[in-house]
CSV table of C-alpha atoms in Angstrom, one decimal:
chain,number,residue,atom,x,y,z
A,1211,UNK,CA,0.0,0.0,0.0
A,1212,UNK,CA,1.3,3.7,-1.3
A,1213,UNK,CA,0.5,6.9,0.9
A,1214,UNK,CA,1.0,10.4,-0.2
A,1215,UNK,CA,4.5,11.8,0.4
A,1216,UNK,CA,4.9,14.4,2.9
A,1217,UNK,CA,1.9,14.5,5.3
A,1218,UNK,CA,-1.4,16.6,5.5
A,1219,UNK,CA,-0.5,18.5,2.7
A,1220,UNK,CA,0.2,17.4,-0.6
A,1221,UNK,CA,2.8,19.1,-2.9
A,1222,UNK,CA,2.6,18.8,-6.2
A,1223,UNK,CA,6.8,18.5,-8.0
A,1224,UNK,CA,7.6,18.8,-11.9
A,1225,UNK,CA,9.8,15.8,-12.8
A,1226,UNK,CA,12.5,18.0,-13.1
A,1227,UNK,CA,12.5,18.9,-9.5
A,1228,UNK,CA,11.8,14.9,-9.0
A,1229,UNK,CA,14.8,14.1,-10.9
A,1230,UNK,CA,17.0,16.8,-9.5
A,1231,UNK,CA,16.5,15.8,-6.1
A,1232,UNK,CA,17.3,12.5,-6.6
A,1233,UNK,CA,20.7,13.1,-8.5
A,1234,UNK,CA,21.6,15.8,-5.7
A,1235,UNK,CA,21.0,13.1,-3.1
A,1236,UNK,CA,23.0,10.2,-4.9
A,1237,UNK,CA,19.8,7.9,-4.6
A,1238,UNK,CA,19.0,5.5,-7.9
A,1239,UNK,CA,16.3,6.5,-10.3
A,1240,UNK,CA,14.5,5.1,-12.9
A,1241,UNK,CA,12.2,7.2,-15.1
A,1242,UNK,CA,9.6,5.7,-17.8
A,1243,UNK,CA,6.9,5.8,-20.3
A,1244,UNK,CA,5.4,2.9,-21.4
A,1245,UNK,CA,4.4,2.4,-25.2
A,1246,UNK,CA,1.5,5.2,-26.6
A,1247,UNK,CA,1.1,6.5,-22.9
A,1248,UNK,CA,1.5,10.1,-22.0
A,1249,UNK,CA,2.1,9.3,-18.1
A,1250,UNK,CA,5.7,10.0,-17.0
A,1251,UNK,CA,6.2,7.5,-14.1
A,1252,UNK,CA,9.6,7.3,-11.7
A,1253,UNK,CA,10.7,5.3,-8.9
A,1254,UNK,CA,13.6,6.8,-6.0
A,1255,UNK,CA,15.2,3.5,-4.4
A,1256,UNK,CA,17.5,4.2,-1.2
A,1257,UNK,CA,18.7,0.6,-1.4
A,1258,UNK,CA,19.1,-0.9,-5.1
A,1259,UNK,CA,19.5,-4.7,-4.7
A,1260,UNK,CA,22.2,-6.4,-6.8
A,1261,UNK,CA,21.7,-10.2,-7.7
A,1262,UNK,CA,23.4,-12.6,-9.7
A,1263,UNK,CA,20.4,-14.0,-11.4
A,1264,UNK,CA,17.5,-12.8,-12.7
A,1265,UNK,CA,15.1,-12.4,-10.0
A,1266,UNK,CA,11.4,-13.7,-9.8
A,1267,UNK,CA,9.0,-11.2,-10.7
A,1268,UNK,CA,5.7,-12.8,-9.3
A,1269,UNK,CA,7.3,-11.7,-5.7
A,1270,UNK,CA,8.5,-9.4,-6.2
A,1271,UNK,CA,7.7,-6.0,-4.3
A,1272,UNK,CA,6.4,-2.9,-6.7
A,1273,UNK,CA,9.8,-1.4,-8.8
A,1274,UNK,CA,12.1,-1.1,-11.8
A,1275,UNK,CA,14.2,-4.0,-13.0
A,1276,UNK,CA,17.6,-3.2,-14.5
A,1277,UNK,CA,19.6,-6.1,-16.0
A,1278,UNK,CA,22.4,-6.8,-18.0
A,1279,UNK,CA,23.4,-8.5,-21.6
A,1280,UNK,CA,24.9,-11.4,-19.9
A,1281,UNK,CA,23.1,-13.5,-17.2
A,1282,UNK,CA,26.2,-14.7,-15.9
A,1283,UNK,CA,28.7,-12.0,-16.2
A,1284,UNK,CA,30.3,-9.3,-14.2
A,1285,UNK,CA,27.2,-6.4,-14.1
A,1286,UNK,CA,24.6,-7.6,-11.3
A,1287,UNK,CA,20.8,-7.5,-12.2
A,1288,UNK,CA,19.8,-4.3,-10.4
A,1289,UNK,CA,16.1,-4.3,-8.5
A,1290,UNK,CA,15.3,-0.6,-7.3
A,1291,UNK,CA,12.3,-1.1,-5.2
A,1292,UNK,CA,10.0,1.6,-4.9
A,1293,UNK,CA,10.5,3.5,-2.1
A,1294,UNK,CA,8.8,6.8,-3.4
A,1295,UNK,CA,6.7,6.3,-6.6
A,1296,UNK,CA,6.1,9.2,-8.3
A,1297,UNK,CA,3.3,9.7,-11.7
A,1298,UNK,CA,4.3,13.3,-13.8
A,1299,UNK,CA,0.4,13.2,-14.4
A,1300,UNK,CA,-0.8,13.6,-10.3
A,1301,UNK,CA,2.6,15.6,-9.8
A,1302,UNK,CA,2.6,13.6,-6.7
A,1303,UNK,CA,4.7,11.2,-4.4
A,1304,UNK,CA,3.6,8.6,-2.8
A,1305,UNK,CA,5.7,6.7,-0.8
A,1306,UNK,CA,6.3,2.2,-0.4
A,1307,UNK,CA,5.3,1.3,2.5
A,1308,UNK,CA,8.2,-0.5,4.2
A,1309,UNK,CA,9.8,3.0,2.7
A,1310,UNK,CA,12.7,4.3,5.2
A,1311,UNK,CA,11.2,7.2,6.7
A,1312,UNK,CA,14.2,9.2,7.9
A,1313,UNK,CA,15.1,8.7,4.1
A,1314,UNK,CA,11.9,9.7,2.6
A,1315,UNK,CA,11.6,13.0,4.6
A,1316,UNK,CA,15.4,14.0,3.6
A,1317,UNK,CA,14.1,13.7,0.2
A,1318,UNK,CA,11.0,15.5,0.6
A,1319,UNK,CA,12.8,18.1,2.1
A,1320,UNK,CA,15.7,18.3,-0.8
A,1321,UNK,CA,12.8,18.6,-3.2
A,1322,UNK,CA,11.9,21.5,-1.3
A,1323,UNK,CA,14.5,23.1,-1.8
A,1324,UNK,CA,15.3,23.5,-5.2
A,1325,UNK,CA,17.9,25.4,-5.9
A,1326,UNK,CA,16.9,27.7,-9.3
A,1327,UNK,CA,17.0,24.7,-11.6
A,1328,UNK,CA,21.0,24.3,-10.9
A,1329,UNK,CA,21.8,20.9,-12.8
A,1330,UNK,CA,23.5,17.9,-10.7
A,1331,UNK,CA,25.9,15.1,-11.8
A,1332,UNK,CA,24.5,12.1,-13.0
A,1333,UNK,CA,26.2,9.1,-11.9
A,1334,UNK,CA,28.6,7.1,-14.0
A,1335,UNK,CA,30.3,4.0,-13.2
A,1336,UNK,CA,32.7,3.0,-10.6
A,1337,UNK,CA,35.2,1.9,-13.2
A,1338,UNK,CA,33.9,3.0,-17.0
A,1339,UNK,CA,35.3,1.1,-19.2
A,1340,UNK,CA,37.5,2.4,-22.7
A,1341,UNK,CA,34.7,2.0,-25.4
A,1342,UNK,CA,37.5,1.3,-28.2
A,1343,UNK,CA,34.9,2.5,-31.0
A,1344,UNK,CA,35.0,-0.8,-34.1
A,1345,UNK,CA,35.4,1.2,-37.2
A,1346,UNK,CA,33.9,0.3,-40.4
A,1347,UNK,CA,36.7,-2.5,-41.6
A,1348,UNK,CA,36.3,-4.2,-38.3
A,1349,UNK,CA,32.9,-4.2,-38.4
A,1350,UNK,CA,32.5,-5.6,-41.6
A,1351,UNK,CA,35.7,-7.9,-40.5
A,1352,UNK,CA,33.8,-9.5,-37.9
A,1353,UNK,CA,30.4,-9.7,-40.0
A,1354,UNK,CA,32.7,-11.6,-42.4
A,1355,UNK,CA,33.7,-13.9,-40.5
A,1356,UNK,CA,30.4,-14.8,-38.9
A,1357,UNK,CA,29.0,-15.3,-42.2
A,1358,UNK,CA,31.7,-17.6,-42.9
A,1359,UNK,CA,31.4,-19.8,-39.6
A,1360,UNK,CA,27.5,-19.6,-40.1
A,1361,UNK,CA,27.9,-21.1,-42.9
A,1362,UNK,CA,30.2,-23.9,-41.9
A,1363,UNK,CA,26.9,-24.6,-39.9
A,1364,UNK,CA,28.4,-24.1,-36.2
A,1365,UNK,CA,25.4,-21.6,-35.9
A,1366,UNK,CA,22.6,-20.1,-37.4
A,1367,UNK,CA,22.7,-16.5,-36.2
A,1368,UNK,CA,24.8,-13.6,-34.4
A,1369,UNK,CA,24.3,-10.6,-33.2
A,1370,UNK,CA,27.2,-8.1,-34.3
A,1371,UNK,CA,27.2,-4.7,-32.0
A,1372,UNK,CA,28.9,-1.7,-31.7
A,1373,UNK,CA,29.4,1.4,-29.8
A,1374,UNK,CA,29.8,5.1,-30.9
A,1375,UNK,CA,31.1,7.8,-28.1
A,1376,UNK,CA,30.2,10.9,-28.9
A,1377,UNK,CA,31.0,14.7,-27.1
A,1378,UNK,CA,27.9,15.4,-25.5
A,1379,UNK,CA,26.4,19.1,-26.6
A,1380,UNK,CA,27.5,21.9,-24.0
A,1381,UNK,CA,23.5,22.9,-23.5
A,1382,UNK,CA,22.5,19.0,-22.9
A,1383,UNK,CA,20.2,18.4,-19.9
A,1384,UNK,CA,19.1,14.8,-18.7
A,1385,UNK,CA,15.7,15.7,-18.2
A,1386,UNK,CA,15.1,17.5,-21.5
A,1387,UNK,CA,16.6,14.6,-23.4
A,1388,UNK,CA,13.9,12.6,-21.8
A,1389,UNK,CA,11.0,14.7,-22.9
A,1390,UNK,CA,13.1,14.8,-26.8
A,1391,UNK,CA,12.5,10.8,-26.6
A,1392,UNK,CA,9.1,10.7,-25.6
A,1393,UNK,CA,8.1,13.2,-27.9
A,1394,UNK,CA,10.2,11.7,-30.5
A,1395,UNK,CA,9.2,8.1,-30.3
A,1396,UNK,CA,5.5,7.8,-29.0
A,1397,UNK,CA,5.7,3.7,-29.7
A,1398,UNK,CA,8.5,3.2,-28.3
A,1399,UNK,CA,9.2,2.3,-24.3
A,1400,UNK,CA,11.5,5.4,-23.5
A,1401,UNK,CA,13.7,5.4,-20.3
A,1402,UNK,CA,15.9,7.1,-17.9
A,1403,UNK,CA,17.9,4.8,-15.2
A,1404,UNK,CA,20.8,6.5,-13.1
A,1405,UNK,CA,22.0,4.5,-10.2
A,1406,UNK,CA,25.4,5.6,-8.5
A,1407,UNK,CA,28.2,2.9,-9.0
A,1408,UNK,CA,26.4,1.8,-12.0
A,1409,UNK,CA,26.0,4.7,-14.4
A,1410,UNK,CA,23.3,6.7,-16.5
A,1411,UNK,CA,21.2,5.1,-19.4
A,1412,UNK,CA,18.6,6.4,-21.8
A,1413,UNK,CA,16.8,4.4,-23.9
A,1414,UNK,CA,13.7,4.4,-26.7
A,1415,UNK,CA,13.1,0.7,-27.1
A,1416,UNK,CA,10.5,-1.0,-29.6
A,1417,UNK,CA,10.9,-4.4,-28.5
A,1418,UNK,CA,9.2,-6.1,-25.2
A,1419,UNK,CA,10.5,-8.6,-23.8
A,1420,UNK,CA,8.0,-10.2,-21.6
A,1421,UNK,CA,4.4,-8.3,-20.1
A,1422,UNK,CA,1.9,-9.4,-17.7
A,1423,UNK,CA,-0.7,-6.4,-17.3
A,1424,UNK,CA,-3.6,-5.7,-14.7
A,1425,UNK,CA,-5.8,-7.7,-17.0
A,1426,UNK,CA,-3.5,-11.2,-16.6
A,1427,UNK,CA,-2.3,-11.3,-20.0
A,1428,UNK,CA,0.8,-12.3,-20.6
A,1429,UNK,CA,2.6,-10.8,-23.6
A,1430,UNK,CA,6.0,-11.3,-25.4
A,1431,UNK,CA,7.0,-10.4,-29.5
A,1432,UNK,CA,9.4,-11.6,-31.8
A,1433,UNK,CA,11.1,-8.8,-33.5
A,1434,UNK,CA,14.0,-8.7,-36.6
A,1435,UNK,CA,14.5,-7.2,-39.7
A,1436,UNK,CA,15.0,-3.9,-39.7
A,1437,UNK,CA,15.2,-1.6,-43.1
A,1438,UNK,CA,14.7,2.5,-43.4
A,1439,UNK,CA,11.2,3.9,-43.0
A,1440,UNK,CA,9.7,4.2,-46.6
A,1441,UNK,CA,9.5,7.7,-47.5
A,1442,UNK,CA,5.6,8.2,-47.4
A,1443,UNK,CA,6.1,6.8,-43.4
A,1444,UNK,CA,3.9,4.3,-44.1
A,1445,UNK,CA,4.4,0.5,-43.9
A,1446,UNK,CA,2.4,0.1,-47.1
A,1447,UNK,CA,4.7,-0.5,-49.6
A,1448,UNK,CA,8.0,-2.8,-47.4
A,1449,UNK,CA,9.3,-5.0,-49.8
A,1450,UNK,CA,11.0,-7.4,-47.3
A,1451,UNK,CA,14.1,-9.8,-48.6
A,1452,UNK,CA,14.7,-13.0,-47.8
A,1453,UNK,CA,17.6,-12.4,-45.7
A,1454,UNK,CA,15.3,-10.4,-43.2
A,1455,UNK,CA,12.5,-12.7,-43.4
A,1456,UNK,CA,15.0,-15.8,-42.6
A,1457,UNK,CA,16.0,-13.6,-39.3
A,1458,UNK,CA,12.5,-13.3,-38.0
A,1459,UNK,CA,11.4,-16.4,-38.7
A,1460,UNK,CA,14.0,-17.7,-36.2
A,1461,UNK,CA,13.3,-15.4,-33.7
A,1462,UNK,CA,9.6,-16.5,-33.6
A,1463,UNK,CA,10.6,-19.8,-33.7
A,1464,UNK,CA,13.0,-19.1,-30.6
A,1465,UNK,CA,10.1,-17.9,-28.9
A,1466,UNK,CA,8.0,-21.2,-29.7
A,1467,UNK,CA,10.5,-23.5,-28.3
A,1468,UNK,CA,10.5,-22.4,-25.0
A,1469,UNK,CA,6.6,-21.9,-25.0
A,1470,UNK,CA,7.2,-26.2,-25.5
A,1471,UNK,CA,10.0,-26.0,-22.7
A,1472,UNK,CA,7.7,-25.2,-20.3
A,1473,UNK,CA,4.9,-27.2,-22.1
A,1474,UNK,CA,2.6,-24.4,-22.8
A,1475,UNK,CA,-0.2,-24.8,-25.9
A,1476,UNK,CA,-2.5,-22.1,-25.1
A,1477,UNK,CA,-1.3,-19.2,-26.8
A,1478,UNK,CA,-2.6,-16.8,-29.3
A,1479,UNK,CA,0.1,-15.7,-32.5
A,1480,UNK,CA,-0.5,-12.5,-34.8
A,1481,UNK,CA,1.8,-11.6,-37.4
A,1482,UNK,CA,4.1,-10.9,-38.5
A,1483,UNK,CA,3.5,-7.4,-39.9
A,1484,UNK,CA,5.5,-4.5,-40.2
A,1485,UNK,CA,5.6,-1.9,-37.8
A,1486,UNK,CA,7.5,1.3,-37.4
A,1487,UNK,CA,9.6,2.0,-35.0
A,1488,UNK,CA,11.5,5.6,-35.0
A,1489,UNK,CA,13.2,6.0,-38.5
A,1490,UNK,CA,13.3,2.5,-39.0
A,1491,UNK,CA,10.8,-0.5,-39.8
A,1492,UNK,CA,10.9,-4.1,-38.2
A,1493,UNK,CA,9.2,-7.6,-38.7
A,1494,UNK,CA,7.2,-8.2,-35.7
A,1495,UNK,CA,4.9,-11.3,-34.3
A,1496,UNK,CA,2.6,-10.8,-30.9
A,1497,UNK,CA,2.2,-14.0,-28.9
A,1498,UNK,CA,-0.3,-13.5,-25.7
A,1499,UNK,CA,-1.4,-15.8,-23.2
A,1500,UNK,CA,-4.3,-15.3,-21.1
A,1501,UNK,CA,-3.3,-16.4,-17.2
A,1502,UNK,CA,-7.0,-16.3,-16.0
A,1503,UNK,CA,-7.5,-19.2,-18.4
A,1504,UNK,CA,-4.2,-20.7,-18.3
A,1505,UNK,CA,-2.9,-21.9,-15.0
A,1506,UNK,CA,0.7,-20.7,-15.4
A,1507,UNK,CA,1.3,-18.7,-12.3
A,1508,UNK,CA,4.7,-18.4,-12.6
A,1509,UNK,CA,4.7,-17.8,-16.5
A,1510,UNK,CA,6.3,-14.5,-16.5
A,1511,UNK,CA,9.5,-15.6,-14.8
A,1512,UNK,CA,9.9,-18.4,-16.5
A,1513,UNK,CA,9.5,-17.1,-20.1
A,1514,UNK,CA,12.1,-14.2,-19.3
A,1515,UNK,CA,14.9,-16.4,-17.7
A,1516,UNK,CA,14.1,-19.0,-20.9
A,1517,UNK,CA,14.3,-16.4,-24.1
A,1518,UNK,CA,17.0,-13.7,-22.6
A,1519,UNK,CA,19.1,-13.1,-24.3
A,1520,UNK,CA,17.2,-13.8,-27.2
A,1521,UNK,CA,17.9,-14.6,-30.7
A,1522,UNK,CA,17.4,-10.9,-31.7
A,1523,UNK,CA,19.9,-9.9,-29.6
A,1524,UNK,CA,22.5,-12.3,-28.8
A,1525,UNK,CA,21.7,-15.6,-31.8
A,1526,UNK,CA,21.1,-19.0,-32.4
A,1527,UNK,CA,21.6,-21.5,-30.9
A,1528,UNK,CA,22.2,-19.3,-28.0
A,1529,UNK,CA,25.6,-20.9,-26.4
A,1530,UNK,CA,27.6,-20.8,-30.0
A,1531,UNK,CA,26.7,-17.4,-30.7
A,1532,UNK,CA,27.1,-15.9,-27.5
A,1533,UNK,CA,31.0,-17.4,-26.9
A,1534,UNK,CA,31.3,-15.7,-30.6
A,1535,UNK,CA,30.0,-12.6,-29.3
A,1536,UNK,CA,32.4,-12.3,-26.4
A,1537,UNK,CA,35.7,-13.2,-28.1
A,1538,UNK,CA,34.6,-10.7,-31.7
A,1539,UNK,CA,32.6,-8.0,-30.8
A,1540,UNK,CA,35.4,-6.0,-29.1
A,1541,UNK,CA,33.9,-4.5,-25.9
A,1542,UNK,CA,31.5,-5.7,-22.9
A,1543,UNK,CA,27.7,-4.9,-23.8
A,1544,UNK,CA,27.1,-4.2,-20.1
A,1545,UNK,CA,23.5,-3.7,-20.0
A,1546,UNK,CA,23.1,-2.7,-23.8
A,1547,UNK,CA,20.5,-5.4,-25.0
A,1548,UNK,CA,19.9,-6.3,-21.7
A,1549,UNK,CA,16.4,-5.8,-20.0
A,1550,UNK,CA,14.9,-3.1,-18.4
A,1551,UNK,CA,11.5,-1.8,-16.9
A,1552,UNK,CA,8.6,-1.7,-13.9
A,1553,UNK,CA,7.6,-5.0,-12.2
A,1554,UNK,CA,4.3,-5.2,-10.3
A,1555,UNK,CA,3.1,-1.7,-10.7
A,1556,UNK,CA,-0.5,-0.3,-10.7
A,1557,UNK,CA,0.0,-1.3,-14.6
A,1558,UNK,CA,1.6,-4.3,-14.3
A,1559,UNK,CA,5.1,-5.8,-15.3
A,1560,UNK,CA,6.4,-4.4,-18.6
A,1561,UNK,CA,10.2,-5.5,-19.9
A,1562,UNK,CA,11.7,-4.6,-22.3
A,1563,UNK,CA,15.0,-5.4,-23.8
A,1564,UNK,CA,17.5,-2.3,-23.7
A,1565,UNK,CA,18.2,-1.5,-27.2
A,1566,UNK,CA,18.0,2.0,-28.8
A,1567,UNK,CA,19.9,3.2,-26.1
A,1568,UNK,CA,23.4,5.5,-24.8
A,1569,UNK,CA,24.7,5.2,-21.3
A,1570,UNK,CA,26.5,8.8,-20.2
A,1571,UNK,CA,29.7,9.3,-19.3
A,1572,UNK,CA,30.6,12.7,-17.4
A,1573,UNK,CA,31.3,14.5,-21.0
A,1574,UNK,CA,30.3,11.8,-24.3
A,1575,UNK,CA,27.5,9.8,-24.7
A,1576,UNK,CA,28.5,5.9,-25.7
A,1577,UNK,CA,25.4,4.9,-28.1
A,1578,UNK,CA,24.9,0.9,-28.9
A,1579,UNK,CA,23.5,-0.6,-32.1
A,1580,UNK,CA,23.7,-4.3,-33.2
A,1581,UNK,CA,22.7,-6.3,-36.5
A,1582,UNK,CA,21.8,-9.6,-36.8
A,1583,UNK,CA,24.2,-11.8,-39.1
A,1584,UNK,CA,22.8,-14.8,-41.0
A,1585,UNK,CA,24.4,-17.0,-44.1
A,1586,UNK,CA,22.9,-14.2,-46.5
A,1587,UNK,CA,24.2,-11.3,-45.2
A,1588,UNK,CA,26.5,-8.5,-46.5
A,1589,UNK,CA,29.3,-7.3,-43.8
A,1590,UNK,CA,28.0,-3.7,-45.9
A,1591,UNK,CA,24.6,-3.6,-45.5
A,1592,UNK,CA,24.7,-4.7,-42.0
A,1593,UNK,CA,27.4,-1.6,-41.2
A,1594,UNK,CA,24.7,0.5,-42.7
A,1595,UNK,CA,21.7,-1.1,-40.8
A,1596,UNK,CA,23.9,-0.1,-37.2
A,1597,UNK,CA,24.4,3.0,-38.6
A,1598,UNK,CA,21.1,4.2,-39.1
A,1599,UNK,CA,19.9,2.2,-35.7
A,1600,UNK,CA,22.6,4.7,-33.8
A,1601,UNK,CA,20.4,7.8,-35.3
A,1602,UNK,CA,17.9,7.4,-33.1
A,1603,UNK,CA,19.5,8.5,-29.9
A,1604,UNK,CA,22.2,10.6,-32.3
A,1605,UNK,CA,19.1,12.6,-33.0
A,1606,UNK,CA,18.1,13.4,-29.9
A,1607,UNK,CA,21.6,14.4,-29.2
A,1608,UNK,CA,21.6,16.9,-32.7
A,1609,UNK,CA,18.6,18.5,-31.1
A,1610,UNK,CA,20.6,20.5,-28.2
C-alpha cells in the first residue's frame, strides 16, 4: 500500500525537480513511459538490490528492474524497489510502505529546496570502461567472419554490435533529453535509469520482452529485420528480402521453443506485420497468453529467464553465438541489449530489452546498435543497418 509523500498537505513536483533531487542526493532512479502513454512515471530507491540472477518477478515488491546483456557476467541485475513512486500526471509522491522514513523525509525536504534549476551530476560507473569504437573495416571484418562460420553450420545467427562515443552538446540536460525521446518516439518504451556505482542510461526501445498487465495477459513479441522507413512513413509498400524474413522467422521460432519448454499450448500468434519503430521498420509477431485461463502462475518468470538473451539480440543456438559474441565483438555490452522496466506496478510488469539506447559518461555519450548476421548477409549492409539504428539516440543528441 502507497501513501502520499509528505503529510497533510500534498505538494505537487515537476519531474525535473523529481529528478534533480534525486541526483543531488545520490539515490537511484528510474524514469519511464510505457508504449503510446503520455504518463511520465519514476521510482527513487535508497537501497538498489544487486543479484546474480535474474530475479522472480511474481514476488516481487512494486519497482524497476535493471539487467544486464549477460546473465552470468560481471554487471549484477539491479532491483530498485519503490520507495517513493512518483506519476508526472498527479505531480505527486507517494511513498512504499516498508519505505525508510528518515530517508523519505530528507528527500521530501531536498525537493523542497530547489535550488533555481542548478543541474547535478549524473552518476557514471565505478570503473567505466574504454569503449574502443570498431570502425567500419572491423565491423565488416567481424560480420565476415560470422557469415563464414554460419555457414560452416556451427550456428545459425549472431548478433554483431557496436558502440559510438560521442562529445555530449554543451547545452545537454538529462531531463530535457527525456522529454526529446518521448516526444520523438511515441511507440516506443522510453527510459531514464541513473543509479550511482552503475551509471546513467537512456533508452527508446521497440521491443518487449516479456508483459503481464492488470488484465492477466501475458505478452512477449518476436522482433527482426530492420530496413529504413519508406519515405511516405507508411508500412504500405516494405518490400521485405529474404535475408530479413529468414531472421525473424528464427526469432519466432525461438520464442516457440520455450513456450514447449515449459509445455505451454495455449497461446494466441499474430503476425508478423511491419511496424514502425523511429526512422526505421521491423518484422514483428505478438504471442499473448491469457493467465485467467491458463494456469501458469509463474509464467512470466519463466519465459524471461528462458528467451534472454534472445535470438534478436544475442543468436542461435544461443551458447555458439554468444562465446562468438564475447571473443569478436570487441567490448562488454554491459546492459546494452539487456532488459529493463517496472515490475508489479499499478500497470503491471512491462520489460523490455534495452536497445535503442546510450549510457553517459561525465562529458560523451556511448550509443549501442547491433545487427543480426545470417548465411545471406552482406558485412555492408549490415554496417549500414547499425548506422542508421545509432540515429535514433544521435538525433536526440543533434537537437541541443
Amino acid at each position: 500500500m502507497e501513501q502520499a509523500a509528505g503529510g497533510e498537505n500534498v505538494k505537487s513536483y515537476t519531474l525535473e525537480q523529481v529528478l534533480s533531487a534525486a541526483l543531488r542526493q545520490q539515490q537511484a532512479i528510474a524514469v519511464w513511459r510505457l508504449p503510446l502513454q503520455t504518463e511520465v512515471q519514476a521510482c527513487i530507491s535508497f537501497a538498489p538490490q544487486t543479484t546474480s540472477t535474474i530475479p522472480e518477478l511474481e514476488s516481487s515488491p512494486a519497482g524497476f528492474l535493471f539487467c544486464p546483456f549477460e546473465t552470468e557476467g560481471t554487471h549484477g541485475h539491479i532491483f530498485l524497489q519503490a520507495d517513493i513512486h512518483y506519476s508526472a500526471l498527479t505531480k505527486q509522491l507517494n511513498t512504499g510502505t516498508d519505505a525508510p522514513a528518515a530517508q523519505v523525509s530528507l528527500f521530501t525536504e531536498a525537493l523542497n529546496q530547489t535550488e533555481n534549476g542548478k543541474p547535478y551530476a549524473w552518476p557514471i560507473p565505478a570503473n567505466p570502461a574504454r569503449h574502443s569504437d570498431r570502425n567500419e573495416e572491423n565491423f565488416k571484418a567481424a560480420a565476415s567472419l560470422a557469415v563464414d562460420v554460419i555457414r560452416a553450420e556451427a550456428m545459425e545467427k549472431v548478433v554483431l554490435s557496436r558502440t559510438s562515443t560521442i562529445p555530449l552538446p554543451d547545452a545537454f540536460s538529462l531531463h530535457k533529453a527525456f522529454e526529446k525521446m518521448c516526444s520523438a518516439y511515441p511507440n516506443a518504451f522510453v527510459s531514464l535509469v541513473a543509479i550511482p556505482g552503475v551509471g546513467t542510461w537512456l533508452g527508446a526501445t521497440p521491443e518487449i520482452l516479456v508483459s503481464v498487465d492488470q488484465q492477466q495477459l501475458f505478452k512477449t513479441v518476436a522482433l527482426a529485420g530492420t530496413q529504413p522507413l519508406c519515405e511516405d512513413g507508411s508500412t504500405a509498400n516494405a518490400i521485405w528480402r529474404q535475408k530479413e524474413i529468414e531472421e525473424q522467422g528464427m526469432v519466432e521460432r525461438y520464442v516457440l521453443s520455450c513456450f514447449k519448454k515449459l509445455r505451454l499450448r495455449e497461446y494466441t500468434e499474430v503476425g508478423p506485420r511491419t511496424v514502425i519503430a523511429g526512422n526505421l521498420m521491423h518484422l514483428r509477431t505478438d504471442f499473448k497468453v491469457d493467465l485467467k485461463e491458463v494456469d501458469f502462475p509463474t509464467l512470466g518468470t519463466d519465459m524471461l529467464r528462458l528467451l534472454h538473451p534472445t535470438s534478436a539480440v544475442c543468436g542461435l543456438p544461443k551458447e555458439p553465438s554468444l562465446r562468438f559474441i564475447l571473443d569478436h565483438e570487441g567490448y562488454d555490452r554491459s546492459y546494452y541489449s539487456g532488459f529493463l522496466g517496472p515490475v508489479n506496478s499499478e500497470a503491471g510488469t512491462h520489460l523490455y530489452v534495452n536497445l535503442r539506447c546510450m549510457q553517459l559518461l561525465q562529458h560523451e555519450a556511448v550509443l549501442y546498435a547491433g545487427a543480426g548476421i545470417t548465411g545471406e548477409s552482406s558485412p555492408e549492409k549490415e554496417w549500414q543497418e547499425t548506422k542508421h539504428k545509432l540515429q535514433t539516440m544521435g538525433k536526440i543528441l543533434s537537437e541541443f
